Coordinates of C-alpha atoms and ligand atoms in Angstrom, one line a residue:
M1 CA 19.9 215.4 47.5
F2 CA 19.0 211.9 46.4
E3 CA 20.7 212.3 43.1
T4 CA 24.0 213.4 44.5
L5 CA 23.7 210.7 47.1
L6 CA 23.4 208.1 44.3
L7 CA 26.3 209.7 42.4
N8 CA 28.5 209.5 45.5
F9 CA 27.5 205.9 45.9
L10 CA 28.7 205.4 42.3
F11 CA 32.0 207.0 43.1
I12 CA 32.6 204.8 46.0
L13 CA 31.7 201.7 44.0
L14 CA 34.0 202.7 41.2
P15 CA 37.3 201.3 42.5
V16 CA 35.6 198.1 43.6
V17 CA 34.0 197.5 40.2
I18 CA 37.0 198.5 38.1
F19 CA 39.3 196.4 40.2
L20 CA 37.0 193.4 40.1
I21 CA 36.6 193.5 36.4
F22 CA 40.1 194.4 35.2
F23 CA 42.7 193.7 37.8
E24 CA 41.8 190.9 40.1
N25 CA 44.2 188.4 38.5
R26 CA 47.2 190.6 38.1
P27 CA 50.4 190.3 40.2
N28 CA 50.2 191.7 43.7
S29 CA 52.3 194.8 43.9
F30 CA 50.8 196.3 40.7
N31 CA 47.3 195.7 42.1
K32 CA 48.1 197.7 45.2
I33 CA 49.2 200.8 43.2
I34 CA 46.0 200.5 41.1
L35 CA 43.9 200.3 44.2
I36 CA 45.5 203.3 45.8
F37 CA 45.1 205.3 42.5
L38 CA 41.4 204.4 42.2
S39 CA 40.8 205.2 45.8
T40 CA 42.4 208.6 45.3
V41 CA 40.2 209.2 42.3
T42 CA 37.1 208.3 44.3
M43 CA 38.2 210.7 47.1
V44 CA 38.7 213.6 44.6
L45 CA 35.3 212.9 42.9
C46 CA 33.5 212.8 46.3
M47 CA 35.1 216.1 47.2
T48 CA 34.2 217.7 43.9
I49 CA 30.5 216.7 44.0
P50 CA 29.5 216.6 47.7
I51 CA 26.0 215.7 48.9
K52 CA 24.0 218.9 49.4
L53 CA 21.7 218.6 52.4
K54 CA 18.5 220.5 52.6
V55 CA 19.6 222.3 55.7
G56 CA 22.3 224.1 53.8
F57 CA 25.3 222.0 54.6
N58 CA 27.5 219.8 52.4
V59 CA 28.5 216.3 53.3
D60 CA 31.1 214.4 51.3
L61 CA 32.3 210.9 51.6
R62 CA 36.0 211.6 51.2
Y63 CA 36.8 209.8 54.4
I64 CA 35.4 206.5 53.2
P65 CA 38.3 205.7 50.9
I66 CA 40.7 207.1 53.4
I67 CA 39.4 204.9 56.2
I68 CA 39.4 201.8 54.0
V69 CA 42.9 202.3 52.7
S70 CA 44.2 203.2 56.2
L71 CA 42.8 200.1 57.7
F72 CA 43.7 197.7 55.0
G73 CA 47.0 199.2 53.9
G74 CA 48.6 201.2 56.8
Y75 CA 50.6 204.4 56.7
K76 CA 52.5 203.8 53.5
K77 CA 49.4 203.2 51.4
V78 CA 47.3 206.0 52.7
F79 CA 50.0 208.6 52.5
P80 CA 49.3 209.5 48.8
L81 CA 45.6 209.9 49.7
Y82 CA 46.4 212.2 52.6
V83 CA 48.6 214.4 50.4
V84 CA 46.1 214.6 47.6
L85 CA 43.3 215.4 50.0
N86 CA 45.1 218.4 51.4
I87 CA 46.4 219.7 48.1
Y88 CA 42.9 219.4 46.6
R89 CA 41.3 220.9 49.6
Y90 CA 43.6 223.9 49.4
Y91 CA 42.8 224.2 45.7
L92 CA 39.1 224.2 46.4
G93 CA 39.5 227.0 48.8
G94 CA 36.8 228.3 51.1
D95 CA 36.6 228.2 54.8
G96 CA 38.1 225.6 57.0
I97 CA 41.2 224.7 55.1
L98 CA 43.2 224.7 58.3
Q99 CA 40.6 222.7 60.2
S100 CA 40.5 220.2 57.4
F101 CA 44.2 219.9 57.5
I102 CA 44.4 219.3 61.2
Y103 CA 41.6 216.9 61.2
S104 CA 42.9 214.8 58.3
T105 CA 46.4 214.8 59.9
G106 CA 44.8 213.4 63.1
V107 CA 43.1 210.7 61.1
F108 CA 46.3 210.0 59.2
I109 CA 48.3 209.6 62.4
L110 CA 45.7 207.6 64.4
L111 CA 43.9 205.2 62.0
P112 CA 46.7 203.3 60.1
A113 CA 48.2 202.4 63.5
F114 CA 45.3 199.9 63.8
S115 CA 45.9 198.4 60.4
K116 CA 47.9 195.3 61.5
R117 CA 45.3 194.4 64.1
F118 CA 42.4 195.1 61.7
I119 CA 43.8 192.8 59.0
Q120 CA 43.9 189.9 61.4
L121 CA 40.2 190.2 62.4
S122 CA 37.6 187.9 60.9
S123 CA 35.6 189.2 58.0
K124 CA 32.5 190.1 60.0
R125 CA 34.5 191.9 62.6
R126 CA 36.3 193.9 59.9
I127 CA 33.0 195.0 58.6
S128 CA 31.7 196.1 62.0
S129 CA 34.9 197.8 63.0
A130 CA 35.1 199.8 59.7
A131 CA 31.5 200.8 60.3
L132 CA 32.3 201.9 63.8
V133 CA 35.3 203.9 62.7
S134 CA 33.3 205.7 60.1
F135 CA 30.6 206.4 62.7
L136 CA 33.1 207.8 65.1
N137 CA 34.7 209.8 62.3
V138 CA 31.5 211.5 61.5
G139 CA 30.7 211.8 65.2
V140 CA 33.9 213.8 65.8
Y141 CA 33.1 216.0 62.7
L142 CA 29.6 216.7 64.0
I143 CA 30.8 217.6 67.5
S144 CA 33.3 220.1 66.0
L145 CA 30.5 221.4 63.8
S146 CA 28.2 221.8 66.7
F147 CA 30.3 224.8 67.9
Y148 CA 29.2 226.7 64.8
F149 CA 25.5 226.3 65.7
N150 CA 24.2 228.7 68.3
S151 CA 21.8 226.2 69.6
L152 CA 21.5 222.5 68.9
N153 CA 18.3 223.0 67.1
R154 CA 16.3 220.7 64.9
E155 CA 18.5 221.6 61.9
F156 CA 21.5 220.2 63.6
W157 CA 19.8 217.0 64.6
T158 CA 18.6 216.5 61.0
L159 CA 22.1 217.0 59.8
T160 CA 23.4 214.6 62.4
F161 CA 20.9 212.0 61.4
Y162 CA 21.6 212.2 57.7
T163 CA 25.4 212.2 57.9
L164 CA 25.6 209.4 60.4
T165 CA 23.3 207.2 58.4
T166 CA 24.8 207.9 55.0
Y167 CA 28.4 207.5 56.2
T168 CA 27.8 204.3 58.2
G169 CA 25.4 202.8 55.6
M170 CA 27.8 203.4 52.8
M171 CA 30.7 202.0 54.7
I172 CA 28.8 198.8 55.6
I173 CA 27.7 198.3 52.0
I174 CA 31.2 198.9 50.6
M175 CA 32.8 196.7 53.2
V176 CA 30.4 193.8 52.6
L177 CA 31.4 194.0 48.9
I178 CA 35.1 194.1 49.6
E179 CA 34.9 191.2 52.1
Q180 CA 32.9 189.2 49.6
I181 CA 35.6 189.8 47.0
I182 CA 38.3 188.7 49.4
T183 CA 36.4 185.5 50.3
N184 CA 35.7 184.7 46.7
S185 CA 39.3 185.0 45.7
K186 CA 40.5 182.9 48.7
N187 CA 38.0 180.2 47.8
R188 CA 39.1 180.2 44.2
E189 CA 42.7 179.9 45.3
R190 CA 41.9 177.0 47.6
F191 CA 39.9 175.3 44.9
L192 CA 42.7 175.6 42.4
Q193 CA 45.3 174.3 44.8
S194 CA 43.2 171.2 45.6
E195 CA 42.6 170.6 41.8
R196 CA 46.4 170.8 41.3
L197 CA 46.9 168.3 44.0
N198 CA 44.4 166.0 42.6
V199 CA 46.0 166.0 39.1
V200 CA 49.5 165.6 40.4
S201 CA 48.6 162.9 42.9
E202 CA 46.8 160.8 40.4
L203 CA 49.6 161.2 37.9
S204 CA 52.3 160.4 40.4
A205 CA 50.4 157.5 41.8
S206 CA 50.3 155.8 38.4
V207 CA 53.8 156.8 37.5
S208 CA 55.3 155.5 40.8
H209 CA 53.4 152.3 40.4
E210 CA 54.5 151.8 36.9
I211 CA 58.1 152.5 37.7
R212 CA 58.3 150.4 40.8
N213 CA 57.6 147.2 38.9
P214 CA 60.6 147.3 36.4
L215 CA 62.8 148.5 39.3
T216 CA 61.9 145.5 41.4
V217 CA 62.5 143.1 38.5
T218 CA 65.8 144.7 37.6
S219 CA 67.1 144.7 41.1
G220 CA 66.0 141.1 41.5
F221 CA 68.1 140.0 38.5
L222 CA 71.0 142.1 39.5
Q223 CA 70.9 140.4 42.9
L224 CA 71.0 137.0 41.2
L225 CA 73.9 138.1 39.1
S226 CA 75.9 139.3 42.1
E227 CA 75.6 135.9 43.7
S228 CA 76.9 134.2 40.5
K229 CA 80.3 132.6 40.8
T230 CA 81.4 133.3 37.3
I231 CA 81.8 137.1 37.6
N232 CA 85.0 138.6 38.7
H233 CA 85.6 141.1 41.5
E234 CA 85.4 144.2 39.3
E235 CA 82.1 143.1 37.8
R236 CA 80.6 142.4 41.2
R237 CA 81.5 145.9 42.2
Y238 CA 79.6 147.3 39.2
V239 CA 76.6 145.2 40.0
E240 CA 76.6 146.3 43.6
L241 CA 76.8 150.0 42.6
S242 CA 73.9 149.4 40.2
L243 CA 71.9 147.8 43.0
Q244 CA 72.6 150.8 45.3
E245 CA 71.5 153.3 42.7
L246 CA 68.4 151.2 42.0
N247 CA 67.6 151.3 45.7
R248 CA 67.9 155.0 45.6
A249 CA 65.6 155.3 42.7
E250 CA 63.1 153.1 44.5
R251 CA 63.3 155.4 47.5
I252 CA 62.8 158.5 45.4
V253 CA 59.9 157.0 43.7
S254 CA 58.2 156.0 47.0
N255 CA 59.1 159.1 48.9
Y256 CA 58.7 161.9 46.4
L257 CA 55.8 160.4 44.6
S258 CA 53.9 159.2 47.6
L259 CA 51.3 161.9 47.0
A260 CA 48.8 159.2 46.3
K261 CA 46.1 158.1 48.6
P262 CA 47.2 157.0 52.1
Q263 CA 48.0 153.3 52.1
S264 CA 46.0 151.1 54.5
E265 CA 49.0 149.1 55.8
N266 CA 50.6 152.4 56.9
M267 CA 47.7 153.8 58.7
V268 CA 48.0 154.3 62.5
Y269 CA 46.0 155.9 65.2
S270 CA 48.6 157.8 67.2
D271 CA 49.9 161.1 68.6
F272 CA 52.8 161.7 66.1
R273 CA 55.4 161.1 68.8
E274 CA 57.1 158.1 67.1
E275 CA 57.3 159.9 63.7
A276 CA 58.6 163.1 65.3
D277 CA 61.3 161.3 67.2
Y278 CA 62.2 159.3 64.1
I279 CA 62.7 162.3 61.9
K280 CA 64.5 164.2 64.6
D281 CA 67.1 161.5 64.7
L282 CA 67.2 161.3 61.0
I283 CA 67.7 165.1 60.4
I284 CA 70.3 165.8 63.1
P285 CA 73.3 164.6 61.1
Y286 CA 72.2 166.6 58.1
A287 CA 71.7 169.7 60.3
T288 CA 75.1 169.3 62.0
M289 CA 76.7 169.1 58.6
H290 CA 75.3 172.6 57.8
Q291 CA 76.1 174.1 61.2
V292 CA 72.4 174.1 62.1
E293 CA 71.3 173.7 65.7
V294 CA 68.1 171.7 66.2
Q295 CA 65.6 172.4 69.0
F296 CA 62.9 169.9 69.5
C297 CA 59.9 170.1 71.7
F298 CA 56.9 167.7 71.9
N299 CA 53.8 168.3 74.0
N300 CA 50.9 166.5 72.5
T301 CA 48.5 163.9 73.8
L302 CA 45.9 164.2 71.1
K303 CA 45.5 161.3 68.7
K304 CA 44.7 161.1 65.0
R305 CA 44.5 158.5 62.2
Y306 CA 47.2 159.1 59.6
D307 CA 49.6 157.4 57.2
K308 CA 52.8 157.3 59.1
N309 CA 55.1 157.2 56.0
Q310 CA 53.5 160.2 54.5
I311 CA 53.8 162.1 57.8
Q312 CA 57.4 161.2 58.1
Q313 CA 58.1 162.3 54.6
C314 CA 56.1 165.5 55.0
L315 CA 58.1 166.5 58.1
I316 CA 61.4 165.5 56.5
N317 CA 60.6 167.8 53.5
L318 CA 59.8 170.7 55.8
L319 CA 62.9 170.3 58.0
K320 CA 65.1 169.7 55.0
N321 CA 63.8 173.0 53.5
G322 CA 64.5 174.8 56.7
I323 CA 68.1 173.5 56.9
E324 CA 68.7 174.2 53.2
A325 CA 67.5 177.8 53.8
M326 CA 70.2 178.1 56.5
K327 CA 73.0 176.2 54.9
D328 CA 75.2 179.2 54.0
K329 CA 75.5 180.7 57.5
G330 CA 74.0 178.2 59.9
G331 CA 71.2 179.0 62.4
T332 CA 68.6 177.4 64.5
L333 CA 65.8 175.0 63.5
I334 CA 63.0 174.8 66.0
I335 CA 60.4 172.0 65.8
D336 CA 57.6 172.5 68.3
I337 CA 54.7 170.1 68.3
F338 CA 51.9 170.9 70.7
E339 CA 48.1 170.7 71.2
Q340 CA 45.8 173.7 71.1
K341 CA 42.2 173.1 71.9
Q342 CA 41.2 170.3 69.6
N343 CA 44.1 170.8 67.2
I344 CA 47.6 169.4 66.9
V345 CA 49.9 172.1 65.9
F346 CA 53.3 171.7 64.2
E347 CA 55.4 174.8 64.4
I348 CA 58.6 174.6 62.3
S349 CA 60.8 177.7 62.2
D350 CA 64.1 178.5 60.8
T351 CA 66.4 181.5 60.7
G352 CA 67.3 181.1 57.0
I353 CA 67.0 183.1 53.9
G354 CA 63.2 183.6 54.1
M355 CA 60.8 184.3 51.3
T356 CA 58.9 187.3 49.8
K357 CA 55.1 187.4 49.7
E358 CA 55.1 186.3 46.1
E359 CA 57.4 183.3 46.9
I360 CA 55.1 182.3 49.7
L361 CA 52.1 182.3 47.3
R362 CA 54.0 180.0 44.9
L363 CA 54.8 177.4 47.6
G364 CA 53.2 174.1 47.0
K365 CA 52.8 174.5 43.3
P366 CA 54.3 171.6 41.3
Y367 CA 57.9 172.0 40.3
Y368 CA 58.3 175.4 41.9
S369 CA 61.9 175.5 43.2
T370 CA 64.6 178.1 43.6
K371 CA 67.3 175.6 44.2
E372 CA 69.7 174.3 41.6
E373 CA 69.0 170.6 42.4
G374 CA 65.5 171.2 43.7
T375 CA 62.6 169.1 42.6
G376 CA 59.9 171.4 43.6
L377 CA 57.9 168.5 44.9
G378 CA 58.6 168.7 48.6
M379 CA 56.1 171.4 49.5
L380 CA 53.6 169.9 47.1
M381 CA 53.7 166.7 49.1
V382 CA 53.4 168.7 52.4
Y383 CA 50.3 170.5 51.1
S384 CA 48.8 167.4 49.8
T385 CA 49.4 165.4 53.0
V386 CA 48.1 168.2 55.3
N387 CA 45.1 168.6 52.9
K388 CA 44.2 165.0 53.3
L389 CA 44.2 165.4 57.1
K390 CA 41.9 168.5 56.7
G391 CA 44.6 170.6 58.2
K392 CA 45.7 174.1 57.3
I393 CA 49.2 175.6 56.6
E394 CA 50.1 179.1 57.5
V395 CA 53.4 180.6 56.4
E396 CA 55.1 183.6 57.9
S397 CA 58.3 184.6 56.4
E398 CA 60.6 187.6 56.0
K399 CA 63.4 187.8 53.5
G400 CA 66.7 187.4 55.3
R401 CA 65.1 186.7 58.6
G402 CA 63.6 183.3 58.4
T403 CA 60.4 181.3 58.0
I404 CA 57.7 179.9 60.3
F405 CA 55.5 177.1 59.1
L406 CA 52.4 176.6 61.2
I407 CA 50.5 173.5 60.5
T408 CA 47.2 173.0 62.3
I409 CA 45.6 169.6 62.2
P410 CA 42.1 169.1 63.7
V411 CA 41.4 165.9 65.6
Ligands
LIG501 P1 62.8 172.1 46.7 O1 63.3 172.0 48.1 O2 63.2 170.8 45.9 O3 63.4 173.3 46.0 P2 60.2 172.4 47.8 O4 58.9 172.1 47.2 O5 60.6 171.7 49.0 O6 61.3 172.1 46.6 O7 60.4 173.9 48.1 C1 60.0 174.8 47.0 C2 60.7 176.2 47.2 O8 60.2 176.8 48.3 C3 62.2 176.1 47.6 O9 63.0 176.0 46.4 C4 62.5 177.4 48.3 O10 62.7 178.4 47.4 C5 61.1 177.6 49.0 N1 61.2 177.3 50.4 C6 60.6 176.2 51.0 N2 60.8 176.2 52.3 C7 61.6 177.3 52.6 C8 62.2 177.8 53.8 N3 62.0 177.2 55.0 N4 62.9 179.0 53.7 C9 63.0 179.6 52.5 N5 62.5 179.1 51.4 C10 61.8 178.0 51.4
LIG502 MG1 62.6 170.8 49.6

């Protein structure tokens, strides 16, 4: 019994190990197919070599991959497993094909319904609820089995003990592994993002500094030139145009490259009200131009120390993106700033083109832009600013429906 137990443990480990070694860094949709395939293989292996208990019954761990895939992936992902399970069970033959079919159908209908809620749980809760589910699953199986025993004798209780402990134990082990993998990859992603920000912000700080000097000098001389009496009207117009463009360049440099450290002269201790009002007034003409309605709501009394220019720029970038996402057919841009426990929350939602999961993952990477005239620096600046305030950004988006940015800043 011990050998088959170990063998089954190996089967269960198989997808985790193979996935971890070969596929962790591949694109998303491909990963999912691989995972479903590996889980199916595990299920089939578990069914082929069940654990033989001394009391004369077989226990197999086929429901462990099914439970995990149902909870993490929902109906669509577990469907192949469900089909393969029943085909293979039919092929294996023996008693109880119908019961197995009914039971697996029950599991297939019930369990994936909890998937959405399951995914939102914390890591620890996920482990314990998966363990609970597998406990209940075996429980139901044992209760149905108890009808075959004439009396609930010692044999039955031994069986109960073994199956419950193996199932729940295995589930806990495997879930701890899966959760650790998820945590590791999240940490790695966060680390990479902050490294990227560091590199870009250092680079942009020095570049913006270097460019600002010649800009100032040039615009100074052009100003002198425009006051000169010897140039004619036409020439003065050229000089003024050049000055305007230089001003624009100066703005771009200070706005788009202001990823650098917060500047002490801009630091304030405040509740974001002034900045929010300012950008609201600034953005409304731009919104009207694109048939976008702006709804604004401010409900915050919490205060925080921040660089006001950077916050303004950060909000402008977010709102501009929202409006640009709606510029073909108009829509509503909602800006909601409120307090929640000890956090200030910025919720910015649009009804624009939305993004796919892959696109969301690429947000905030330098020079990532899907727009013809995009710079791909707007979101980078947003991430960098929020990062400096120790806040976090959550993005919810659906293609064709719109996007919600949820920025939570602790005070
Ligand atoms: P840019 O606006 O110059 O393209 P950003 O860094 O501001 O650069 O944005 C990067 C990309 O993220 C955009 O090109 C767009 O594809 C996507 N994006 C950002 N915000 C939204 C949004 N609210 N709706 C849809 N797509 C968005
Ligand atoms: Mg932008």
